[in-house]
Coordinates of C-alpha atoms and ligand atoms in Angstrom, one line a residue:
X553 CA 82.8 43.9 -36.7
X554 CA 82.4 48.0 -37.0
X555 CA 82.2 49.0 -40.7
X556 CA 84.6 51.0 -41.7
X557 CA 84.0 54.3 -42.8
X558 CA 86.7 53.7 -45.8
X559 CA 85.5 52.5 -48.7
X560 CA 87.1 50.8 -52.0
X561 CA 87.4 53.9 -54.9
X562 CA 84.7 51.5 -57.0
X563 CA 82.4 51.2 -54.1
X564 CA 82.5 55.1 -53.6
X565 CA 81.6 55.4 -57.0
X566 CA 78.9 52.4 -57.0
X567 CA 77.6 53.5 -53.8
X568 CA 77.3 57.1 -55.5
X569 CA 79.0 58.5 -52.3
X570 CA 79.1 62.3 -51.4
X571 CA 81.7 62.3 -48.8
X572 CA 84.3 59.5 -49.3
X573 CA 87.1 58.3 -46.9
X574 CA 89.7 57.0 -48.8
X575 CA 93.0 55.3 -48.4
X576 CA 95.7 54.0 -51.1
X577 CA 98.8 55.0 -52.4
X578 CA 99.9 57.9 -54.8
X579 CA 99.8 56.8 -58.2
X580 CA 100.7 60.4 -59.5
X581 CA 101.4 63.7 -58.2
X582 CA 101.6 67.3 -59.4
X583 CA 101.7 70.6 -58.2
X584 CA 100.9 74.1 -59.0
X585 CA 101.4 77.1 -56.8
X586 CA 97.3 76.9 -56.4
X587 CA 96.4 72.9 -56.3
X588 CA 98.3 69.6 -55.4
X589 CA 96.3 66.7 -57.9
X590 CA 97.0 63.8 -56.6
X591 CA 96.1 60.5 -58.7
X592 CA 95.4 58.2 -55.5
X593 CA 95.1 54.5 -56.1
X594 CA 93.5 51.2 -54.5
X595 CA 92.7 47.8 -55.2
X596 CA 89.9 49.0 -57.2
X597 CA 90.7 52.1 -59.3
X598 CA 92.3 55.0 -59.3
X599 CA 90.9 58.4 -58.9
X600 CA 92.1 62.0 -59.1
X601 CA 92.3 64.3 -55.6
X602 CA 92.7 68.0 -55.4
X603 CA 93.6 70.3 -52.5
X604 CA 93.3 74.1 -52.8
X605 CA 96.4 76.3 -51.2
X606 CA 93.3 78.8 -51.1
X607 CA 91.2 76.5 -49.1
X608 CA 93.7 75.4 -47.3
X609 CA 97.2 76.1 -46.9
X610 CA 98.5 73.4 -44.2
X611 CA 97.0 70.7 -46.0
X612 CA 98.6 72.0 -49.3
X613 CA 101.9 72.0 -48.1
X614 CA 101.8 68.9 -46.5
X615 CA 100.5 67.2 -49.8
X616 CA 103.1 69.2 -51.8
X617 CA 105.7 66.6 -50.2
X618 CA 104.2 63.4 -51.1
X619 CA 106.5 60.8 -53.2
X620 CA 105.2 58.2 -55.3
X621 CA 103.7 55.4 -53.6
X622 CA 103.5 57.6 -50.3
X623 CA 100.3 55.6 -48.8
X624 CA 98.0 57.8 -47.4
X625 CA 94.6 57.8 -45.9
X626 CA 92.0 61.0 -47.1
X627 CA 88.4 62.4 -46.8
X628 CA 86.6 64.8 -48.8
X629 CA 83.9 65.3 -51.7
X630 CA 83.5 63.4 -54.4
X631 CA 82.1 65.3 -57.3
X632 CA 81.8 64.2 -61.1
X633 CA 84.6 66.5 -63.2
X634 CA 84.9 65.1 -66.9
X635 CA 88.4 67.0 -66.8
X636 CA 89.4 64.1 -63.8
X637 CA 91.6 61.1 -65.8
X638 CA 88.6 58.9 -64.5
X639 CA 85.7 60.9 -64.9
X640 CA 85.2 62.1 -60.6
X641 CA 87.2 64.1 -58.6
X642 CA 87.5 64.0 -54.9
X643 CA 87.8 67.4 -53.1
X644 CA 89.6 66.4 -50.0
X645 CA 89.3 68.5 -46.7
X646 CA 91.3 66.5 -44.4
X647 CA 94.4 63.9 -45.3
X648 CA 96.5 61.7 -42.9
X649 CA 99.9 60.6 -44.1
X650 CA 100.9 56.8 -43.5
X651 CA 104.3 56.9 -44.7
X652 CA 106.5 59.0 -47.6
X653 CA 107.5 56.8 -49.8
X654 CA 111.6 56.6 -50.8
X655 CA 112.2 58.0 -54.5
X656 CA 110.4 54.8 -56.3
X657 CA 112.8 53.0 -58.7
X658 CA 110.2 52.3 -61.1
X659 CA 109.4 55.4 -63.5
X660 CA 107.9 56.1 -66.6
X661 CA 109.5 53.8 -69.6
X662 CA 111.6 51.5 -67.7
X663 CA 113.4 47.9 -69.5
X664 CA 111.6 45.0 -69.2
X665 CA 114.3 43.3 -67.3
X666 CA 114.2 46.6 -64.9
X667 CA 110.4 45.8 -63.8
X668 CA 111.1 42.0 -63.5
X669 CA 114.1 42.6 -60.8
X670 CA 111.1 45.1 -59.4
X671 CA 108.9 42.4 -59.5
X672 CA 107.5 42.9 -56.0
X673 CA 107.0 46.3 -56.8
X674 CA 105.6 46.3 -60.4
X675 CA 102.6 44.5 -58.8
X676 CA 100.9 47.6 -58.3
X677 CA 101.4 48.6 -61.6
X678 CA 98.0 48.9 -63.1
X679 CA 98.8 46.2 -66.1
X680 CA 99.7 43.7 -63.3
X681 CA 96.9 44.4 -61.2
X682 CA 94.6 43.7 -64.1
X683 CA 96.0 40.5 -65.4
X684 CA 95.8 39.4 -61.4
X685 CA 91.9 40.0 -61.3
X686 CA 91.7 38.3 -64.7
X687 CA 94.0 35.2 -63.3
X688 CA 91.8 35.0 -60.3
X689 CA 89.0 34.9 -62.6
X690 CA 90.4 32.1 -64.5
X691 CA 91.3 29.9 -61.8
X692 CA 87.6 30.2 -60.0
X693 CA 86.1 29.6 -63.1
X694 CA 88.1 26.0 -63.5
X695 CA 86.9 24.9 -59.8
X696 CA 83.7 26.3 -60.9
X697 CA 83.3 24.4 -63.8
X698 CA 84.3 20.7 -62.9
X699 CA 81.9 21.2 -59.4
X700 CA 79.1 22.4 -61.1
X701 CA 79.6 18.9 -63.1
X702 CA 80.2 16.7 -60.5
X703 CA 83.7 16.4 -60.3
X704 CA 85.5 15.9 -57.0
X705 CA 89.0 18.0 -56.3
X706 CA 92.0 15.5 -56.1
X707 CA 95.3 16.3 -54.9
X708 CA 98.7 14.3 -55.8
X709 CA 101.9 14.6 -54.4
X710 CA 104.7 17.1 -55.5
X711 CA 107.4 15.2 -54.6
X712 CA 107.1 11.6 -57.1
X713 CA 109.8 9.0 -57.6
X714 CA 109.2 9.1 -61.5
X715 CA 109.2 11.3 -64.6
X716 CA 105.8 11.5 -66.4
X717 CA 106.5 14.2 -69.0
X718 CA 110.0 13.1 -70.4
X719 CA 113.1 13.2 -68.4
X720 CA 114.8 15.8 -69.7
X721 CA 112.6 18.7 -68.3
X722 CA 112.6 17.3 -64.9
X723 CA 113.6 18.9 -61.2
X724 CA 115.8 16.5 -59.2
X725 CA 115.2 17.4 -55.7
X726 CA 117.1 16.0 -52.5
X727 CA 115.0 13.7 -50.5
X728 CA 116.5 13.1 -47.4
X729 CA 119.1 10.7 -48.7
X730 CA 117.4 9.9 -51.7
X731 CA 116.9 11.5 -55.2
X732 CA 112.9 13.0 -55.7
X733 CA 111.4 14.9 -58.7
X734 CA 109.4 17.8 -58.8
X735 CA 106.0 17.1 -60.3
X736 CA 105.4 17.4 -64.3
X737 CA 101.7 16.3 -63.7
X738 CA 99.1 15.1 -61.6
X739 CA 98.3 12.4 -64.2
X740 CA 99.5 9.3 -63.0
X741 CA 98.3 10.0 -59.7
X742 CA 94.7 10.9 -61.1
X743 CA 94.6 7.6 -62.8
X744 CA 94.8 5.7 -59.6
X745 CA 92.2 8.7 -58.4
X746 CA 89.5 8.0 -60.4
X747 CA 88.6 4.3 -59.3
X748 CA 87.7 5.7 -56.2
X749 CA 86.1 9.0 -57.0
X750 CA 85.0 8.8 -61.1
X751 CA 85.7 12.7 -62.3
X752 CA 88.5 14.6 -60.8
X753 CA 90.5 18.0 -60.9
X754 CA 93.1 20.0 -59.8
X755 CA 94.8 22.6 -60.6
X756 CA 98.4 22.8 -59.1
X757 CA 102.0 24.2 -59.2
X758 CA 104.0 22.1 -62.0
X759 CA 107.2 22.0 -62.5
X760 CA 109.5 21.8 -65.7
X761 CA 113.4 22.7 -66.5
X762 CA 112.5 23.9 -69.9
X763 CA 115.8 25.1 -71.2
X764 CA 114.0 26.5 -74.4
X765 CA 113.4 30.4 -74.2
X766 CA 110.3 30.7 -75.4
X767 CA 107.4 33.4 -74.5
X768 CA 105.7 30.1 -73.7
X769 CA 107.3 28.2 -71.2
X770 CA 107.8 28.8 -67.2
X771 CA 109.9 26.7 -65.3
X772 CA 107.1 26.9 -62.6
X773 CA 103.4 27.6 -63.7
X774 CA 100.2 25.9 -62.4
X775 CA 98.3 23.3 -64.5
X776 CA 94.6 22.6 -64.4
X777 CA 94.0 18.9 -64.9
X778 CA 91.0 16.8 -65.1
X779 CA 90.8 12.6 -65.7
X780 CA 87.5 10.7 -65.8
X781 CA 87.1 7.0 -65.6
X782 CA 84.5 6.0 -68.6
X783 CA 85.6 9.0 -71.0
X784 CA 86.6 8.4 -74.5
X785 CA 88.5 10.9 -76.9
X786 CA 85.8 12.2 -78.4
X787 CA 83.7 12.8 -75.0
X788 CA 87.1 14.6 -73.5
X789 CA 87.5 17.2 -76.2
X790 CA 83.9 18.4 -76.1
X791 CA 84.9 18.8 -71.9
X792 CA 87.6 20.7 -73.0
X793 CA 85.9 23.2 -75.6
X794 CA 83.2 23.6 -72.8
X795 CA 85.9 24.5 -70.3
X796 CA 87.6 26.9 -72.5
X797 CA 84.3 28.6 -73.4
X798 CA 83.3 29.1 -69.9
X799 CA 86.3 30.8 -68.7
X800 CA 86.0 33.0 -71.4
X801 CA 82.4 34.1 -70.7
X802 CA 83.6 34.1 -67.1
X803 CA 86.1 36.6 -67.7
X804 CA 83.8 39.0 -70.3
X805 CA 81.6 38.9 -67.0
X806 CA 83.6 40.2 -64.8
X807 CA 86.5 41.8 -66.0
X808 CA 85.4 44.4 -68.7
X809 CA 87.7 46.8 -67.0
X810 CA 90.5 45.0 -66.5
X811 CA 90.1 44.0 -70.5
X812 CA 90.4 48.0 -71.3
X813 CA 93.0 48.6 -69.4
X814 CA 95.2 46.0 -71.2
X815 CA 93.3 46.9 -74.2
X816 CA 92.2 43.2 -75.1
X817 CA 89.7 43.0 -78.3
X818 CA 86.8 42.7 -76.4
X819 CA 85.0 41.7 -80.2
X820 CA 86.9 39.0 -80.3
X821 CA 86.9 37.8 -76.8
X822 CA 82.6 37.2 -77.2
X823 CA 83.2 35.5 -80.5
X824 CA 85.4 33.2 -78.5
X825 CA 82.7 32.6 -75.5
X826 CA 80.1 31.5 -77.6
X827 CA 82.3 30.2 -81.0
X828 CA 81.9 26.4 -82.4
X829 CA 85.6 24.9 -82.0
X830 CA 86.7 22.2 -84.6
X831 CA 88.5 18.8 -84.2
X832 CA 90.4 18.3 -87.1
X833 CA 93.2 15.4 -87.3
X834 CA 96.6 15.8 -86.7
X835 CA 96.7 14.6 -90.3
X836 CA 94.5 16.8 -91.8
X837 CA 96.2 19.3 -90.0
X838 CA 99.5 18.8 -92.4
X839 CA 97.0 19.1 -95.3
X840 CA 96.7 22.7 -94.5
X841 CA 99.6 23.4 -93.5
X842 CA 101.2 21.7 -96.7
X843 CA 98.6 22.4 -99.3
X844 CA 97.1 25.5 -98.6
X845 CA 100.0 27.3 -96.4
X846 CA 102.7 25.4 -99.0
X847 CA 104.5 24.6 -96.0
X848 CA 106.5 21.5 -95.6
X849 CA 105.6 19.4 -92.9
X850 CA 106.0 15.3 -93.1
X851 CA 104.1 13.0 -91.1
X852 CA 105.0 11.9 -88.0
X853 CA 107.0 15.2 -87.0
X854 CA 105.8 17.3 -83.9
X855 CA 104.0 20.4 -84.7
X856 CA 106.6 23.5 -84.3
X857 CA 105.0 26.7 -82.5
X858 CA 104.7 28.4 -86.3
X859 CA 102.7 25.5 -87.8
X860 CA 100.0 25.6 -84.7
X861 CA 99.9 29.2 -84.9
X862 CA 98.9 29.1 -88.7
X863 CA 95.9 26.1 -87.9
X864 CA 94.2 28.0 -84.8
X865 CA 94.7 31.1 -87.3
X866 CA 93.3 29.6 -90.4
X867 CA 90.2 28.8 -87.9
X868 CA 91.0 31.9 -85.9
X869 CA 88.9 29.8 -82.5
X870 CA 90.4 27.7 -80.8
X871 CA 90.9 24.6 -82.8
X872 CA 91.5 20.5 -81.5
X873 CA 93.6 18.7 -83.3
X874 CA 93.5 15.1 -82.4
X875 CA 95.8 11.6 -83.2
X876 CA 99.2 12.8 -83.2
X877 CA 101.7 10.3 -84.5
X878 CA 102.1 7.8 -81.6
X879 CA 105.7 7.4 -82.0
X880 CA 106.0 10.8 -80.3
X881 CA 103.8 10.6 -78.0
X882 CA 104.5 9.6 -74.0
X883 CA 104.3 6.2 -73.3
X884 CA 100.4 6.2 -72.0
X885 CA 98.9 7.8 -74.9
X886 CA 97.2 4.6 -76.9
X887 CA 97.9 3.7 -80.3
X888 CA 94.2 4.2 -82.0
X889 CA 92.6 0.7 -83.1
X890 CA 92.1 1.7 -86.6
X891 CA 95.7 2.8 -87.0
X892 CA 98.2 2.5 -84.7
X893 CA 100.5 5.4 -85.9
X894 CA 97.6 7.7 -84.9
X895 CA 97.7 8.1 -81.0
X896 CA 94.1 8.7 -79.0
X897 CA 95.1 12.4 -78.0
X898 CA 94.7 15.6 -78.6
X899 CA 95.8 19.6 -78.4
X900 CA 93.7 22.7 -77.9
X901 CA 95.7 25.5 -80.1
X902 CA 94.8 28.9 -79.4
X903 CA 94.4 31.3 -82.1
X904 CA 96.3 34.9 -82.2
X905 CA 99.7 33.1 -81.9
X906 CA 98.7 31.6 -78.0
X907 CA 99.2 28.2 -79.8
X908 CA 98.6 25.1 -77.3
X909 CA 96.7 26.1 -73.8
X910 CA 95.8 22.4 -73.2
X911 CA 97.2 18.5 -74.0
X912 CA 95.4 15.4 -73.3
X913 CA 94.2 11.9 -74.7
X914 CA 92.5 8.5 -73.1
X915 CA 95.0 6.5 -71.4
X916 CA 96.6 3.3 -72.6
X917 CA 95.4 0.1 -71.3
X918 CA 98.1 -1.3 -72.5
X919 CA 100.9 -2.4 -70.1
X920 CA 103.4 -4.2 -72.7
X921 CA 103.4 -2.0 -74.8
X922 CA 103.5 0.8 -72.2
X923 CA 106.6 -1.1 -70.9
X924 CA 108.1 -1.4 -74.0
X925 CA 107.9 2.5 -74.8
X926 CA 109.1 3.6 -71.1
X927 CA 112.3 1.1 -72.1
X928 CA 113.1 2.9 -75.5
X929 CA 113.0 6.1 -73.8
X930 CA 115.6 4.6 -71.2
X931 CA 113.5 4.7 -68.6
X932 CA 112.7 1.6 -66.1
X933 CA 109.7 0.1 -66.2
X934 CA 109.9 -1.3 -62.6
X935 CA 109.1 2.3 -61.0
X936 CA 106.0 2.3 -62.6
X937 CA 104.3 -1.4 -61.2
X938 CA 101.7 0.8 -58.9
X939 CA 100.7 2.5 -62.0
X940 CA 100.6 -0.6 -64.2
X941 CA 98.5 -2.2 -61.2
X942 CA 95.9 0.1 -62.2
X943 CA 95.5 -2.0 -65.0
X944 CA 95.0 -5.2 -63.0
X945 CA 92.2 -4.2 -60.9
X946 CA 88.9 -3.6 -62.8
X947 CA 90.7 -1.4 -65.4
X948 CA 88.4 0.8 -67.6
X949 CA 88.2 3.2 -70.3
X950 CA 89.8 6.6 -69.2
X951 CA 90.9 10.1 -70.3
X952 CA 92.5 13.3 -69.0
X953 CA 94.0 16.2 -69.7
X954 CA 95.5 19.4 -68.5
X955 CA 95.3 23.0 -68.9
X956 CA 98.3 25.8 -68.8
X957 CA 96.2 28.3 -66.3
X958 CA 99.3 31.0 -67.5
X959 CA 98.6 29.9 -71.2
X960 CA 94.9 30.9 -70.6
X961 CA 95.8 33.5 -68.6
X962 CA 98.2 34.9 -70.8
X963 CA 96.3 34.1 -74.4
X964 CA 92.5 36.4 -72.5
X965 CA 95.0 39.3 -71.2
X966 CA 96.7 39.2 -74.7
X967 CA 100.0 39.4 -72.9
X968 CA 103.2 38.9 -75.1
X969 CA 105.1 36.7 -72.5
X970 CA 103.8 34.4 -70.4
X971 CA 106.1 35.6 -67.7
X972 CA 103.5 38.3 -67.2
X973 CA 100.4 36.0 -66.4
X974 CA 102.1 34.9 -62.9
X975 CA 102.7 36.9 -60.0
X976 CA 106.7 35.6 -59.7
X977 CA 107.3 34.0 -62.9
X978 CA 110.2 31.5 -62.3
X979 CA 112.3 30.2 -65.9
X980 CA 115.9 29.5 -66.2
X981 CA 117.0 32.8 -66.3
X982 CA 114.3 34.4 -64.0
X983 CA 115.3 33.3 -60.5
X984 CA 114.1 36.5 -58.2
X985 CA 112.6 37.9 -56.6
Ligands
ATP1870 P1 104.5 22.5 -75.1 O1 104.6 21.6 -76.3 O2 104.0 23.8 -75.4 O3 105.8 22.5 -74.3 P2 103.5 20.2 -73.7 O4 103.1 19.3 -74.8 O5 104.9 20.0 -73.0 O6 103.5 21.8 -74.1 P3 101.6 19.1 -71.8 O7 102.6 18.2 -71.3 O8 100.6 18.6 -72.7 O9 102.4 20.3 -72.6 O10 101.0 20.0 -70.6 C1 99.7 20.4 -70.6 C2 99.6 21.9 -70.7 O11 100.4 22.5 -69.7 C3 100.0 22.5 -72.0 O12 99.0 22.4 -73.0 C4 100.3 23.9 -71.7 O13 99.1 24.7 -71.6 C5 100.8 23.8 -70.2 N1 102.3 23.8 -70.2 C6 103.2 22.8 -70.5 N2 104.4 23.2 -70.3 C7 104.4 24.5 -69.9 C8 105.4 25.4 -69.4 N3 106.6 25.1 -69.4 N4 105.0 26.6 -69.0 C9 103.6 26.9 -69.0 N5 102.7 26.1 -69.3 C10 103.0 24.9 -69.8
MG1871 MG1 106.6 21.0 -73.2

């Protein structure tokens, strides 16, 4: 292929570039009766262009019409000028209008709801572009880590006959003449995956009618999942803390820029990368929470949003918290030996007030009691004989767990909803574009 003469505004800049041909969009525009400054943006950056009436006068006029979002294609100097929003300047001798943009709907100071109907539009918006270089830098840096450690890529189906995560948050779905769900998890699937293949991943669109609206919670949002035959509990939570640390470091190397323009605490971001993480019981959990918080949590309740935000604050890392009470727990998390209350799972609670990025435990071996749970929750046991096969056939040890990728996403951008860490963020109320 023929290189382009066009360039990327960061590669002019990298490449120290002279004379620059650029092309992008108008991120601002202003006029004076001597210069037209116009802010032009890319992929990469954005960068400050000037045209002299003195210099010339047809290219002046002709810039003196361009719109917001008016893409364009230019060519001229590029000179350092500290009084440039960026630091450079580019001088531009010649300039080729693509299109004038309509007046754009989105200006300065607009309602939330305003930029989420604009959706499709606010992608440009620099806060969007940033948290879309981080979320691609997230997501590389899960398939990065579970290859790098031998783990093979598994893919279940999206379509499954069953509920996995409690049938309340579930998407019925037509079927030709039959009733399917859309997927809450990989899990079940994975179990049956890892007699073949040992470690495997995924990460995956996941669906879940969460009625509650919380800053939290996407009807739609892709989940990173891992199961290994073998693993125990304690094994899968140091996985998980090395997974966590990694994206972090990932994202300190190479999205700096993107951090400042969302102004994340960079500080705190490198304590996180290379921070110790504790595992503390779900019961001594409640100890804080109850003696040194004076809150008033019993035993055997789930922890609220408030009461993990105050453990992954009194650690301020993220923090494990291991054997939840059983009886709330879905029917394949195992009852611990020593105490049966005390399921084999866990949580990873981010701190700032993310709260949990990531559930998991080892997976029960045990298919009575497994039936007997599925029944209590009025579910029937019948649909799930392929899965309990699993336990028939040279059943072993084995743990998993998932990851929000918009949790993560959300908790490194610092983002206050988590509508904002996906491209097209679906929820009950959020249906378009
Ligand atoms: P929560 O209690 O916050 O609803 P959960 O216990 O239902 O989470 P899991 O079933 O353990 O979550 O799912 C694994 C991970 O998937 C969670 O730790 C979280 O990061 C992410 N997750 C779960 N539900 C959602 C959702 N509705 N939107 C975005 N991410 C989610
Ligand atoms: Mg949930």
């Amino acid at each position: 292929m023929k290189e382009s003469k066009y360039t990327t505004i960061d590669e002019a800049l990298k490449k120290d570039l002279t004379q620059v041909y650029l092309r992008g969009w108008v991120f601002r525009q202003r006029a004076s009766n001597k210069f037209v400054f116009i802010v032009l943006r890319d992929e990469s950056d954005i960068i400050q262009c000037v045209i002299s009436k003195s210099k010339n006068a047809e290219l002046f006029e002709k810039a003196e019409k361009l719109t917001i979002e008016s893409s364009i294609k230019i060519s001229g100097e590029l000179k350092e000028d500290e009084r440039a929003p960026t630091g450079f300047e580019v001088s531009v001798s010649d300039m080729e209008i693509i299109q004038i943009a309509e007046p754009f709907p989105i200006t300065e100071h607009q309602s939330p709801e305003l930029l989420y109907d604009n959706r499709h539009l606010w992608l440009r918006s620099r806060k969007l572009n940033a948290v879309l270089k981080i979320r691609h830098t997230v997501v590389g840096a899960i398939h990065e880590f579970f290859r790098s450690l031998g783990y093979y890529e598994f893919d279940a189906p999206i379509f499954q006959p069953s509920q996995s995560e409690g049938g309340s948050t579930l998407f019925e779905v037509k079927y030709f003449e039959d009733i399917m769900y859309l997927s809450q998890t990989w899990q079940l699937y994975a179990e049956a995956g890892i007699f073949s293949l040992g470690k495997i991943y995924n990460m995956g669109p996941t669906f879940r009618a969460e009625k509650s609206k919380t800053s939290r919670h996407l009807a739609e949002f892709w989940m990173a999942e891992m199961e290994a035959a073998w693993m125990t509990l304690d094994e899968l939570t140091e996985v998980a803390k090395d997974e966590i640390r990694f994206i972090v470091q990932e994202v300190l190397k190479h999205n700096k820029k993107e951090l400042e323009i969302l102004e994340r605490d960079i500080k705190l971001l490198e304590h996180y990368a290379k921070a110790e993480y504790p595992t503390i019981k779900y019961a001594e959990a409640l100890d804080i929470l109850n003696n040194k918080y004076q809150m008033d949590v019993p035993w055997g309740k789930d922890l609220r949003t408030m009461e993990e935000a105050k453990i992954a604050e009194h650690f301020k890392v993220p923090v494990v918290v291991t054997h939840y009470p059983t009886e709330i727990m879905g029917f394949y998390k195992p009852p611990s030996e020593d105490n049966p209350k005390e399921a084999l799972c866990f949580d990873m609670l981010a701190p700032e007030g993310y709260c949990e990025i990531i559930g998991g435990s080892e997976r029960s071996l045990l298919v009575d009691d497994m039936k007997k749970r599925l029944k209590a929750e009025g579910e029937n046991p019948e649909i799930y004989d392929w899965y309990f096969a699993l336990r028939r056939y040279g059943s072993v040890p084995h743990s998993g767990y998932g990851l929000g990728v918009e949790r993560v996403v959300q908790w490194m951008c610092g983002l206050d909803n988590i509508k904002d860490a996906i491209a097209f963020p679906r929820t009950m109320l959020r249906k378009a574009p």
